[in-house]
Amino acid sequence: MDPKTRYKIETFDIEPDRFEIFAPSAHRLEFSRREFFATLGAGILYVISAQDAAGQQPERIAMRLHLAPSGLITVLTGKVDIGQGLRTLLTQAAAEELRVPPHQIRIQTADTAITPDDGGTWASLTTPQTVPVVRRAAAALRQAGFQPQALQQTVASSVTLTDPKDWKILGTSLPTVNGRDIVTGRQQYGSDLKIEGMLHGRILRPPSYNATLTALDTSQATNLPGVRIVRDGTLAGVVAAGESTAAAALALLKPQWKESPLPDPSTLYDHFRKTAEAPVFQKGSRYPALLEAGAVADAMRTAARRHQTTYTAQYIAHAALECRSAIAVWEGRKLTVHCGTQAPQVVRRELAGAFRIPLADVRLIVSTIGAGFGSKHRGECELEAAALARAAGKPVRLAWSREDEFLAGYFRPAALVDVNTAVDANHRITAWDFHNYNSGAAGIAIPYTIPNYYCGFHKSASPLRQGSYRSLAAVANTFARESHLDELAHLASADPLQYRLRHIEDPRLRHVLEEGARLFPWPSRSKGAGLACTIEKDARLALFAQMESPAKVARLLLVFDCGAVLNPDNLRNQLTGALIQGIGGALFEAIRYDTRQVLTHRLSRYRLPRFADLPAIDVHLIDRRDVPPAGAGEAGITLVAPALANAIFSLTAERRRALPLSPSPAFKT
Amino acid sequence: MADPIPLHVNGAERRITAPAGLSLLSALRDQLDLTGAKYSCGEGQCGACTVLIDGKPVRSCLVPAASAAGKRIETVEGLERNGVLHPLQQAFLDKAAFQCGYCTPGFLMASVALLRRRPNPTPTQIRSELNGHLCRCGAYPRIVEAVRIAASRKR
Ligand code: FES
Ligand code: FES
């Protein structure tokens, strides 16, 4: 792509793994070509918010808190509720610092007209970033005696927060504040919304992955009553009064396509190698794509033994249960979109850029979301709904089908990871050379003490659209690292736990391993046990697994230390869920495709974890009130694949280095 | 336009217009504003759209609305009576057997049918009965516990 037309990003303080954020919009809308390039050349800036970059900005209390005469206090957040417990955690944070009962607190989630920019709802940042911001504003208001004038004050950086050891509401398992709405069916998700006078849209999708529309015969579709055919740039769709009419009209369209093939999937990993760029060191980046120390080459040369392996991971799907939808409303040149994105400010900027209107004229109102796992960071659906609504001159609702999710969304990147290590005569690791191709930089850091290392992420060309997934590339990178550690332990005829401990200094990481060993117990008397450990987003965790067969997990035991625990029950729930989700990606999930199209484009073709896949699960939390809480929701997912691979090795003496580890025959690629 | 057809939903008589091919799920959600039953796959794989017809759990995304005419339909909205939660709703709430909650109405309706048929199911029976339902957030272990608690509490 011409560098002039590339989307610019104003801050580099975002993981390089978030490929979807850097990607162009799904559609180019109708402008003259010159105008189009002028717009892009000027740069559509995905400014990742100041909150994301710096953690906190001084802000007025009123940006965060509203007081109603009734005594009800509203907390404003630009984050969204995707089932991570956001409302509950922020209720606790505000109630704790205001010293009011939780039922006096209401949470207003992202509505760009009224809530501050808290960055995307990603990277488990709610706990380490949004919770502290809310606590500070609440503490400032209380210290000002709840005076309404105080709302106009800026939150002083010196404001004192309640010491975690004195917490009365934080640190407890306050039940999910919207739990009653969930069990009664009253909880409204984005796909449940309706707006007076809205029409329904459908988008014409190509028959293959890389295809462009060359001609469209609309003669039959236009015969249907009240149907409008929309063509806008690369986008084509229909709008009608009802969903069935829209679907019927879509079926009557006669498109012609120019298709171009995908590279043969069997050559995927070669393709990554061929298109790889060298890792780039970025000074000051929180998410470096290159880490090095010592002299790897020298250490390799003088090694007693070297071990070289390659690990792979396939593309997988997020498959959040709620498919995305959006309702777009234009008033003149002003646009309001009701939707379910995880990153309201990113999508808002995308829409302002796509329709060439000022940012201030785009409002996003985000509903509660039926989960995301990183899939809902871009405005694919919002943009389509807004384009249809612009053409129709009426509010339009666009609801994606499951097929749309698979074919028009993005996947977790496939990965190729080379690990090359050297050990001395005592089997101590002296050099670590680690290369991730295509999937990302998250999790390339090593929690072990190794004097010489090189860890790099090579950007490659991905044939399929890819982007953020829970814990990003840390899943693939931790799989490679922790599998390799086990291989080294085996070569040294050492116990994998003891072998790890010999290389670990971090006392908290040692502790989760030792605690897990005591509870599991390790060494296990039966075959089929495996373990893995990591430091992920400042949390320390160790996972112990028992396999019944290479395709069935019998038991998982997780020991988890993320500092002070804000809500133990919510954290256990999140971690258990992350482990279960991890089982899918570890054992059987994989996107299959051929040179034309993605073949796993429905839930009947894409297997997800069910009850039958469930092991017994224990989650042990280590609550450290003296350590600021780290983000936690996703971390559990990173250890599943390596613990299971190591357990399979113990069971079968076979080393499996490709994810998924045990694809079911019907899903084999 | 098709003639209006009657549906008995949660004890009330409602009317819908059902063009050929309209699913019961769409009729409930779009015409009757009963959005508790959810769409997720449209092919019977996930169970998010589960409602009861004459007491049996069905995937409403696969049931033509017209075929439900005159039958007794129960949805999640009908479980609460006079502000009192159904024991299963209470148990799901007590165990926080959800994260995003999008799958919850489907699990609740399938569990209602299960407990009517088998008031005291074993964990194995619960798991196999609910195996056709997906919870992508992975609240499965809590769902089993919730169903067991509901079974152990007498209504
Ligand atoms: S939507 Fe009906 S089973 Fe999935
Ligand atoms: S709670 Fe999210 S799908 Fe079950």
mmCIF file of N, CA, C and O in Angstrom, chain A residues 82-83 176 179-180 182-186 189 191-192 194 243 317-319 321-323 369-371 373 401-402 469 569 573-574 577 580-581 589 602-604 608-612 614, chain B residues 22 29-30 33 35-36 38-41 43 45 76-77 80 83 85 89 92-93 96 98-104 107-108 127 130-134 136-138 140-144:
data_model
loop_
_atom_site.group_PDB
_atom_site.id
_atom_site.type_symbol
_atom_site.label_atom_id
_atom_site.label_comp_id
_atom_site.label_asym_id
_atom_site.label_seq_id
_atom_site.Cartn_x
_atom_site.Cartn_y
_atom_site.Cartn_z
ATOM 1 N N ILE A 82 -18.919 -5.964 28.605
ATOM 2 C CA ILE A 82 -18.890 -7.131 27.712
ATOM 3 C C ILE A 82 -18.899 -8.418 28.509
ATOM 4 O O ILE A 82 -18.418 -9.452 28.063
ATOM 5 N N GLY A 83 -19.388 -8.330 29.728
ATOM 6 C CA GLY A 83 -19.455 -9.543 30.538
ATOM 7 C C GLY A 83 -18.236 -9.737 31.417
ATOM 8 O O GLY A 83 -18.062 -10.775 32.034
ATOM 9 N N THR A 176 -22.965 -9.576 40.692
ATOM 10 C CA THR A 176 -23.115 -8.837 39.431
ATOM 11 C C THR A 176 -24.301 -7.868 39.538
ATOM 12 O O THR A 176 -25.421 -8.309 39.803
ATOM 13 N N GLY A 179 -27.267 -8.582 37.416
ATOM 14 C CA GLY A 179 -27.594 -10.009 37.379
ATOM 15 C C GLY A 179 -29.086 -10.279 37.255
ATOM 16 O O GLY A 179 -29.516 -11.169 36.518
ATOM 17 N N ARG A 180 -29.892 -9.476 37.960
ATOM 18 C CA ARG A 180 -31.329 -9.719 37.913
ATOM 19 C C ARG A 180 -31.877 -9.459 36.502
ATOM 20 O O ARG A 180 -32.745 -10.175 36.012
ATOM 21 N N ILE A 182 -30.236 -9.917 33.835
ATOM 22 C CA ILE A 182 -29.780 -11.024 32.983
ATOM 23 C C ILE A 182 -30.698 -12.226 33.124
ATOM 24 O O ILE A 182 -31.142 -12.806 32.132
ATOM 25 N N VAL A 183 -31.046 -12.604 34.359
ATOM 26 C CA VAL A 183 -31.845 -13.827 34.512
ATOM 27 C C VAL A 183 -33.321 -13.627 34.155
ATOM 28 O O VAL A 183 -34.035 -14.608 33.931
ATOM 29 N N THR A 184 -33.763 -12.381 34.107
ATOM 30 C CA THR A 184 -35.167 -12.166 33.728
ATOM 31 C C THR A 184 -35.321 -11.899 32.237
ATOM 32 O O THR A 184 -36.445 -11.771 31.745
ATOM 33 N N GLY A 185 -34.217 -11.779 31.524
ATOM 34 C CA GLY A 185 -34.306 -11.470 30.099
ATOM 35 C C GLY A 185 -34.504 -9.984 29.835
ATOM 36 O O GLY A 185 -34.687 -9.571 28.692
ATOM 37 N N ARG A 186 -34.463 -9.181 30.907
ATOM 38 C CA ARG A 186 -34.669 -7.741 30.704
ATOM 39 C C ARG A 186 -33.411 -7.021 30.228
ATOM 40 O O ARG A 186 -33.483 -5.905 29.734
ATOM 41 N N TYR A 189 -29.382 -5.993 25.058
ATOM 42 C CA TYR A 189 -28.125 -6.007 24.310
ATOM 43 C C TYR A 189 -28.343 -5.177 23.044
ATOM 44 O O TYR A 189 -29.492 -4.874 22.689
ATOM 45 N N SER A 191 -28.354 -5.992 20.041
ATOM 46 C CA SER A 191 -29.218 -6.622 19.047
ATOM 47 C C SER A 191 -30.680 -6.636 19.469
ATOM 48 O O SER A 191 -31.547 -7.047 18.701
ATOM 49 N N ASP A 192 -30.983 -6.207 20.700
ATOM 50 C CA ASP A 192 -32.379 -6.163 21.159
ATOM 51 C C ASP A 192 -33.019 -4.800 20.916
ATOM 52 O O ASP A 192 -34.220 -4.637 21.109
ATOM 53 N N LYS A 194 -34.556 -1.335 19.347
ATOM 54 C CA LYS A 194 -35.365 -0.901 18.208
ATOM 55 C C LYS A 194 -35.488 0.613 18.292
ATOM 56 O O LYS A 194 -35.435 1.174 19.380
ATOM 57 N N GLU A 243 -37.202 -7.271 8.026
ATOM 58 C CA GLU A 243 -36.018 -8.091 7.790
ATOM 59 C C GLU A 243 -36.245 -9.137 6.711
ATOM 60 O O GLU A 243 -35.361 -9.419 5.913
ATOM 61 N N ALA A 317 -11.418 -18.383 15.691
ATOM 62 C CA ALA A 317 -12.467 -17.348 15.721
ATOM 63 C C ALA A 317 -12.836 -16.995 17.155
ATOM 64 O O ALA A 317 -12.753 -17.835 18.041
ATOM 65 N N HIS A 318 -13.256 -15.756 17.357
ATOM 66 C CA HIS A 318 -13.709 -15.333 18.692
ATOM 67 C C HIS A 318 -15.070 -15.952 19.002
ATOM 68 O O HIS A 318 -15.302 -16.404 20.100
ATOM 69 N N ALA A 319 -15.941 -15.921 17.991
ATOM 70 C CA ALA A 319 -17.286 -16.481 18.128
ATOM 71 C C ALA A 319 -17.994 -16.040 19.397
ATOM 72 O O ALA A 319 -18.574 -16.860 20.109
ATOM 73 N N LEU A 321 -20.969 -14.874 21.546
ATOM 74 C CA LEU A 321 -22.296 -15.421 21.264
ATOM 75 C C LEU A 321 -23.222 -14.398 20.576
ATOM 76 O O LEU A 321 -24.038 -14.764 19.741
ATOM 77 N N GLU A 322 -23.076 -13.137 20.924
ATOM 78 C CA GLU A 322 -23.911 -12.141 20.253
ATOM 79 C C GLU A 322 -23.234 -11.678 18.972
ATOM 80 O O GLU A 322 -22.101 -11.187 18.997
ATOM 81 N N CYS A 323 -23.930 -11.813 17.866
ATOM 82 C CA CYS A 323 -23.427 -11.257 16.612
ATOM 83 C C CYS A 323 -23.644 -9.745 16.664
ATOM 84 O O CYS A 323 -24.590 -9.264 17.260
ATOM 85 N N ILE A 369 -22.934 -5.769 25.780
ATOM 86 C CA ILE A 369 -22.513 -6.608 24.663
ATOM 87 C C ILE A 369 -22.463 -8.079 25.070
ATOM 88 O O ILE A 369 -21.958 -8.404 26.146
ATOM 89 N N GLY A 370 -22.984 -8.934 24.194
ATOM 90 C CA GLY A 370 -22.930 -10.382 24.432
ATOM 91 C C GLY A 370 -21.556 -10.929 24.141
ATOM 92 O O GLY A 370 -21.380 -11.818 23.310
ATOM 93 N N ALA A 371 -20.568 -10.347 24.790
ATOM 94 C CA ALA A 371 -19.152 -10.723 24.767
ATOM 95 C C ALA A 371 -18.443 -10.308 23.472
ATOM 96 O O ALA A 371 -19.079 -10.004 22.455
ATOM 97 N N PHE A 373 -14.276 -10.649 23.300
ATOM 98 C CA PHE A 373 -12.977 -11.347 23.274
ATOM 99 C C PHE A 373 -12.014 -10.722 22.277
ATOM 100 O O PHE A 373 -11.133 -11.394 21.752
ATOM 101 N N SER A 401 -25.307 -11.687 10.599
ATOM 102 C CA SER A 401 -25.574 -13.105 10.849
ATOM 103 C C SER A 401 -24.285 -13.742 11.354
ATOM 104 O O SER A 401 -23.213 -13.139 11.322
ATOM 105 N N ARG A 402 -24.397 -14.993 11.774
ATOM 106 C CA ARG A 402 -23.179 -15.699 12.199
ATOM 107 C C ARG A 402 -22.193 -15.811 11.041
ATOM 108 O O ARG A 402 -20.980 -15.705 11.223
ATOM 109 N N TYR A 469 -7.266 -10.822 19.975
ATOM 110 C CA TYR A 469 -7.987 -11.932 20.590
ATOM 111 C C TYR A 469 -7.553 -11.904 22.042
ATOM 112 O O TYR A 469 -6.504 -11.354 22.361
ATOM 113 N N ASP A 569 -15.156 -13.441 43.434
ATOM 114 C CA ASP A 569 -16.051 -14.324 42.689
ATOM 115 C C ASP A 569 -16.034 -13.978 41.202
ATOM 116 O O ASP A 569 -15.995 -14.864 40.345
ATOM 117 N N ASN A 573 -14.789 -16.410 38.160
ATOM 118 C CA ASN A 573 -15.671 -16.638 37.017
ATOM 119 C C ASN A 573 -14.924 -16.347 35.704
ATOM 120 O O ASN A 573 -14.939 -17.148 34.758
ATOM 121 N N GLN A 574 -14.235 -15.211 35.661
ATOM 122 C CA GLN A 574 -13.498 -14.821 34.454
ATOM 123 C C GLN A 574 -12.388 -15.819 34.136
ATOM 124 O O GLN A 574 -12.177 -16.203 32.986
ATOM 125 N N GLY A 577 -13.695 -19.123 32.905
ATOM 126 C CA GLY A 577 -14.139 -18.961 31.526
ATOM 127 C C GLY A 577 -12.961 -18.913 30.566
ATOM 128 O O GLY A 577 -12.998 -19.510 29.486
ATOM 129 N N ILE A 580 -11.662 -22.393 30.028
ATOM 130 C CA ILE A 580 -12.532 -23.192 29.157
ATOM 131 C C ILE A 580 -12.374 -22.738 27.709
ATOM 132 O O ILE A 580 -12.266 -23.553 26.788
ATOM 133 N N GLN A 581 -12.318 -21.423 27.516
ATOM 134 C CA GLN A 581 -12.105 -20.928 26.157
ATOM 135 C C GLN A 581 -10.754 -21.411 25.633
ATOM 136 O O GLN A 581 -10.626 -21.776 24.468
ATOM 137 N N GLU A 589 -10.036 -26.008 18.077
ATOM 138 C CA GLU A 589 -10.520 -24.921 17.223
ATOM 139 C C GLU A 589 -9.521 -24.600 16.113
ATOM 140 O O GLU A 589 -8.315 -24.513 16.368
ATOM 141 N N ARG A 602 -19.761 -21.303 10.003
ATOM 142 C CA ARG A 602 -20.974 -21.441 10.802
ATOM 143 C C ARG A 602 -20.605 -22.193 12.061
ATOM 144 O O ARG A 602 -19.591 -22.884 12.095
ATOM 145 N N LEU A 603 -21.481 -22.159 13.045
ATOM 146 C CA LEU A 603 -21.170 -22.893 14.269
ATOM 147 C C LEU A 603 -21.252 -24.403 14.060
ATOM 148 O O LEU A 603 -20.621 -25.159 14.783
ATOM 149 N N SER A 604 -22.005 -24.856 13.056
ATOM 150 C CA SER A 604 -22.042 -26.302 12.804
ATOM 151 C C SER A 604 -20.730 -26.778 12.180
ATOM 152 O O SER A 604 -20.466 -27.961 12.106
ATOM 153 N N LEU A 608 -16.815 -25.467 19.148
ATOM 154 C CA LEU A 608 -16.487 -24.662 20.329
ATOM 155 C C LEU A 608 -16.610 -25.545 21.570
ATOM 156 O O LEU A 608 -17.307 -26.554 21.543
ATOM 157 N N PRO A 609 -15.935 -25.177 22.661
ATOM 158 C CA PRO A 609 -16.027 -25.985 23.880
ATOM 159 C C PRO A 609 -17.464 -26.075 24.402
ATOM 160 O O PRO A 609 -18.179 -25.075 24.447
ATOM 161 N N ARG A 610 -17.848 -27.299 24.759
ATOM 162 C CA ARG A 610 -19.167 -27.553 25.320
ATOM 163 C C ARG A 610 -19.001 -28.305 26.641
ATOM 164 O O ARG A 610 -17.883 -28.632 27.039
ATOM 165 N N PHE A 611 -20.126 -28.635 27.257
ATOM 166 C CA PHE A 611 -20.075 -29.389 28.516
ATOM 167 C C PHE A 611 -19.212 -30.637 28.395
ATOM 168 O O PHE A 611 -18.469 -30.982 29.305
ATOM 169 N N ALA A 612 -19.341 -31.326 27.263
ATOM 170 C CA ALA A 612 -18.627 -32.594 27.106
ATOM 171 C C ALA A 612 -17.109 -32.408 27.140
ATOM 172 O O ALA A 612 -16.372 -33.363 27.382
ATOM 173 N N LEU A 614 -15.553 -30.411 29.199
ATOM 174 C CA LEU A 614 -15.207 -29.759 30.453
ATOM 175 C C LEU A 614 -14.455 -30.654 31.429
ATOM 176 O O LEU A 614 -14.906 -31.736 31.750
ATOM 177 N N LEU B 22 -41.024 -17.209 8.256
ATOM 178 C CA LEU B 22 -40.678 -16.424 9.438
ATOM 179 C C LEU B 22 -40.485 -17.375 10.626
ATOM 180 O O LEU B 22 -41.333 -18.213 10.910
ATOM 181 N N ARG B 29 -39.272 -11.818 18.892
ATOM 182 C CA ARG B 29 -38.392 -10.670 19.120
ATOM 183 C C ARG B 29 -38.895 -9.415 18.419
ATOM 184 O O ARG B 29 -38.915 -8.339 19.007
ATOM 185 N N ASP B 30 -39.286 -9.570 17.153
ATOM 186 C CA ASP B 30 -39.593 -8.375 16.361
ATOM 187 C C ASP B 30 -41.043 -7.923 16.515
ATOM 188 O O ASP B 30 -41.331 -6.738 16.478
ATOM 189 N N ASP B 33 -41.927 -8.069 20.911
ATOM 190 C CA ASP B 33 -40.985 -7.404 21.804
ATOM 191 C C ASP B 33 -40.486 -8.296 22.928
ATOM 192 O O ASP B 33 -40.114 -7.804 23.991
ATOM 193 N N THR B 35 -37.586 -10.050 23.716
ATOM 194 C CA THR B 35 -36.214 -10.187 23.209
ATOM 195 C C THR B 35 -35.343 -11.057 24.114
ATOM 196 O O THR B 35 -34.125 -11.090 23.953
ATOM 197 N N GLY B 36 -35.958 -11.740 25.062
ATOM 198 C CA GLY B 36 -35.178 -12.633 25.934
ATOM 199 C C GLY B 36 -34.518 -13.753 25.156
ATOM 200 O O GLY B 36 -33.330 -14.038 25.330
ATOM 201 N N LYS B 38 -32.535 -15.290 22.224
ATOM 202 C CA LYS B 38 -31.519 -14.604 21.429
ATOM 203 C C LYS B 38 -31.175 -15.368 20.160
ATOM 204 O O LYS B 38 -31.248 -16.589 20.125
ATOM 205 N N TYR B 39 -30.714 -14.605 19.179
ATOM 206 C CA TYR B 39 -30.130 -15.210 17.971
ATOM 207 C C TYR B 39 -28.617 -15.324 18.163
ATOM 208 O O TYR B 39 -27.988 -14.392 18.661
ATOM 209 N N SER B 40 -28.077 -16.449 17.742
ATOM 210 C CA SER B 40 -26.622 -16.504 17.665
ATOM 211 C C SER B 40 -26.118 -17.307 16.467
ATOM 212 O O SER B 40 -25.097 -16.973 15.901
ATOM 213 N N CYS B 41 -26.843 -18.386 16.098
ATOM 214 C CA CYS B 41 -26.335 -19.202 14.993
ATOM 215 C C CYS B 41 -27.372 -19.447 13.905
ATOM 216 O O CYS B 41 -27.030 -19.661 12.756
ATOM 217 N N GLU B 43 -29.013 -22.045 13.373
ATOM 218 C CA GLU B 43 -29.022 -23.402 12.831
ATOM 219 C C GLU B 43 -29.044 -24.458 13.931
ATOM 220 O O GLU B 43 -28.566 -25.578 13.730
ATOM 221 N N GLN B 45 -27.434 -24.766 16.715
ATOM 222 C CA GLN B 45 -26.166 -25.177 17.323
ATOM 223 C C GLN B 45 -25.929 -24.629 18.718
ATOM 224 O O GLN B 45 -25.118 -25.169 19.459
ATOM 225 N N VAL B 76 -38.409 -16.770 28.598
ATOM 226 C CA VAL B 76 -37.768 -16.361 29.854
ATOM 227 C C VAL B 76 -38.556 -15.244 30.547
ATOM 228 O O VAL B 76 -38.595 -15.159 31.777
ATOM 229 N N GLU B 77 -39.221 -14.420 29.746
ATOM 230 C CA GLU B 77 -39.958 -13.298 30.338
ATOM 231 C C GLU B 77 -41.109 -13.769 31.224
ATOM 232 O O GLU B 77 -41.590 -13.020 32.070
ATOM 233 N N GLU B 80 -40.644 -15.177 35.868
ATOM 234 C CA GLU B 80 -40.813 -14.426 37.115
ATOM 235 C C GLU B 80 -42.308 -14.240 37.357
ATOM 236 O O GLU B 80 -43.046 -13.900 36.439
ATOM 237 N N GLY B 83 -43.060 -10.570 40.693
ATOM 238 C CA GLY B 83 -41.809 -10.075 41.278
ATOM 239 C C GLY B 83 -40.975 -11.151 41.959
ATOM 240 O O GLY B 83 -39.911 -10.858 42.507
ATOM 241 N N LEU B 85 -38.679 -14.419 41.565
ATOM 242 C CA LEU B 85 -37.959 -15.156 40.538
ATOM 243 C C LEU B 85 -38.294 -16.646 40.603
ATOM 244 O O LEU B 85 -38.558 -17.186 41.681
ATOM 245 N N GLN B 89 -34.045 -19.094 38.086
ATOM 246 C CA GLN B 89 -33.514 -17.732 37.939
ATOM 247 C C GLN B 89 -32.749 -17.337 39.202
ATOM 248 O O GLN B 89 -31.659 -16.775 39.135
ATOM 249 N N PHE B 92 -29.419 -19.212 39.298
ATOM 250 C CA PHE B 92 -28.455 -18.640 38.342
ATOM 251 C C PHE B 92 -27.901 -17.324 38.907
ATOM 252 O O PHE B 92 -26.721 -17.030 38.775
ATOM 253 N N LEU B 93 -28.780 -16.554 39.537
ATOM 254 C CA LEU B 93 -28.361 -15.285 40.125
ATOM 255 C C LEU B 93 -27.416 -15.541 41.301
ATOM 256 O O LEU B 93 -26.350 -14.925 41.399
ATOM 257 N N ALA B 96 -24.092 -16.676 40.133
ATOM 258 C CA ALA B 96 -23.558 -15.881 39.019
ATOM 259 C C ALA B 96 -23.170 -16.825 37.879
ATOM 260 O O ALA B 96 -22.014 -16.890 37.453
ATOM 261 N N PHE B 98 -23.189 -16.859 34.857
ATOM 262 C CA PHE B 98 -23.120 -16.143 33.578
ATOM 263 C C PHE B 98 -21.997 -15.136 33.657
ATOM 264 O O PHE B 98 -21.506 -14.828 34.752
ATOM 265 N N GLN B 99 -21.585 -14.646 32.495
ATOM 266 C CA GLN B 99 -20.714 -13.473 32.452
ATOM 267 C C GLN B 99 -21.430 -12.397 31.650
ATOM 268 O O GLN B 99 -22.016 -11.491 32.211
ATOM 269 N N CYS B 100 -21.415 -12.526 30.323
ATOM 270 C CA CYS B 100 -22.148 -11.534 29.538
ATOM 271 C C CYS B 100 -23.652 -11.764 29.644
ATOM 272 O O CYS B 100 -24.436 -10.844 29.440
ATOM 273 N N GLY B 101 -24.062 -12.981 29.907
ATOM 274 C CA GLY B 101 -25.479 -13.276 30.108
ATOM 275 C C GLY B 101 -26.277 -13.520 28.844
ATOM 276 O O GLY B 101 -27.482 -13.753 28.906
ATOM 277 N N TYR B 102 -25.612 -13.486 27.704
ATOM 278 C CA TYR B 102 -26.343 -13.617 26.446
ATOM 279 C C TYR B 102 -26.929 -15.019 26.286
ATOM 280 O O TYR B 102 -27.983 -15.197 25.681
ATOM 281 N N CYS B 103 -26.269 -16.026 26.848
ATOM 282 C CA CYS B 103 -26.737 -17.404 26.728
ATOM 283 C C CYS B 103 -27.770 -17.760 27.791
ATOM 284 O O CYS B 103 -28.390 -18.822 27.723
ATOM 285 N N THR B 104 -27.899 -16.910 28.818
ATOM 286 C CA THR B 104 -28.656 -17.279 30.018
ATOM 287 C C THR B 104 -30.121 -17.630 29.751
ATOM 288 O O THR B 104 -30.605 -18.654 30.249
ATOM 289 N N PHE B 107 -30.323 -21.181 28.417
ATOM 290 C CA PHE B 107 -30.010 -22.178 29.445
ATOM 291 C C PHE B 107 -31.158 -22.295 30.446
ATOM 292 O O PHE B 107 -31.495 -23.400 30.892
ATOM 293 N N LEU B 108 -31.732 -21.143 30.823
ATOM 294 C CA LEU B 108 -32.824 -21.183 31.806
ATOM 295 C C LEU B 108 -34.002 -21.987 31.268
ATOM 296 O O LEU B 108 -34.546 -22.840 31.971
ATOM 297 N N ARG B 127 -25.329 -32.063 32.479
ATOM 298 C CA ARG B 127 -24.358 -31.757 31.421
ATOM 299 C C ARG B 127 -24.794 -32.318 30.082
ATOM 300 O O ARG B 127 -24.683 -31.654 29.056
ATOM 301 N N LEU B 130 -27.766 -30.370 28.630
ATOM 302 C CA LEU B 130 -27.466 -28.988 28.192
ATOM 303 C C LEU B 130 -26.291 -28.928 27.216
ATOM 304 O O LEU B 130 -25.840 -27.843 26.857
ATOM 305 N N ASN B 131 -25.802 -30.083 26.778
ATOM 306 C CA ASN B 131 -24.613 -30.090 25.925
ATOM 307 C C ASN B 131 -24.837 -29.373 24.590
ATOM 308 O O ASN B 131 -23.893 -28.903 23.963
ATOM 309 N N GLY B 132 -26.095 -29.267 24.172
ATOM 310 C CA GLY B 132 -26.386 -28.569 22.926
ATOM 311 C C GLY B 132 -26.388 -27.057 23.058
ATOM 312 O O GLY B 132 -26.617 -26.347 22.084
ATOM 313 N N HIS B 133 -26.139 -26.560 24.266
ATOM 314 C CA HIS B 133 -26.121 -25.106 24.476
ATOM 315 C C HIS B 133 -24.691 -24.615 24.594
ATOM 316 O O HIS B 133 -23.871 -25.238 25.254
ATOM 317 N N LEU B 134 -24.435 -23.478 23.985
ATOM 318 C CA LEU B 134 -23.107 -22.879 24.094
ATOM 319 C C LEU B 134 -23.119 -21.716 25.068
ATOM 320 O O LEU B 134 -24.025 -20.877 25.040
ATOM 321 N N ARG B 136 -20.215 -19.134 25.462
ATOM 322 C CA ARG B 136 -18.879 -18.821 24.964
ATOM 323 C C ARG B 136 -18.009 -18.214 26.063
ATOM 324 O O ARG B 136 -16.791 -18.259 25.993
ATOM 325 N N CYS B 137 -18.643 -17.621 27.078
ATOM 326 C CA CYS B 137 -17.863 -17.059 28.186
ATOM 327 C C CYS B 137 -17.370 -18.154 29.125
ATOM 328 O O CYS B 137 -16.556 -17.901 30.001
ATOM 329 N N GLY B 138 -17.914 -19.352 28.994
ATOM 330 C CA GLY B 138 -17.419 -20.464 29.809
ATOM 331 C C GLY B 138 -17.959 -20.495 31.227
ATOM 332 O O GLY B 138 -17.243 -20.822 32.165
ATOM 333 N N TYR B 140 -20.018 -22.622 32.213
ATOM 334 C CA TYR B 140 -20.592 -23.974 32.336
ATOM 335 C C TYR B 140 -20.595 -24.562 33.754
ATOM 336 O O TYR B 140 -21.624 -25.073 34.198
ATOM 337 N N PRO B 141 -19.451 -24.547 34.474
ATOM 338 C CA PRO B 141 -19.473 -25.218 35.787
ATOM 339 C C PRO B 141 -20.508 -24.587 36.722
ATOM 340 O O PRO B 141 -21.165 -25.289 37.491
ATOM 341 N N ARG B 142 -20.662 -23.284 36.625
ATOM 342 C CA ARG B 142 -21.630 -22.600 37.486
ATOM 343 C C ARG B 142 -23.060 -22.919 37.061
ATOM 344 O O ARG B 142 -23.974 -22.899 37.882
ATOM 345 N N ILE B 143 -23.251 -23.134 35.784
ATOM 346 C CA ILE B 143 -24.596 -23.455 35.303
ATOM 347 C C ILE B 143 -25.035 -24.805 35.895
ATOM 348 O O ILE B 143 -26.162 -24.946 36.375
ATOM 349 N N VAL B 144 -24.133 -25.781 35.900
ATOM 350 C CA VAL B 144 -24.470 -27.084 36.493
ATOM 351 C C VAL B 144 -24.818 -26.904 37.972
ATOM 352 O O VAL B 144 -25.826 -27.419 38.460
#
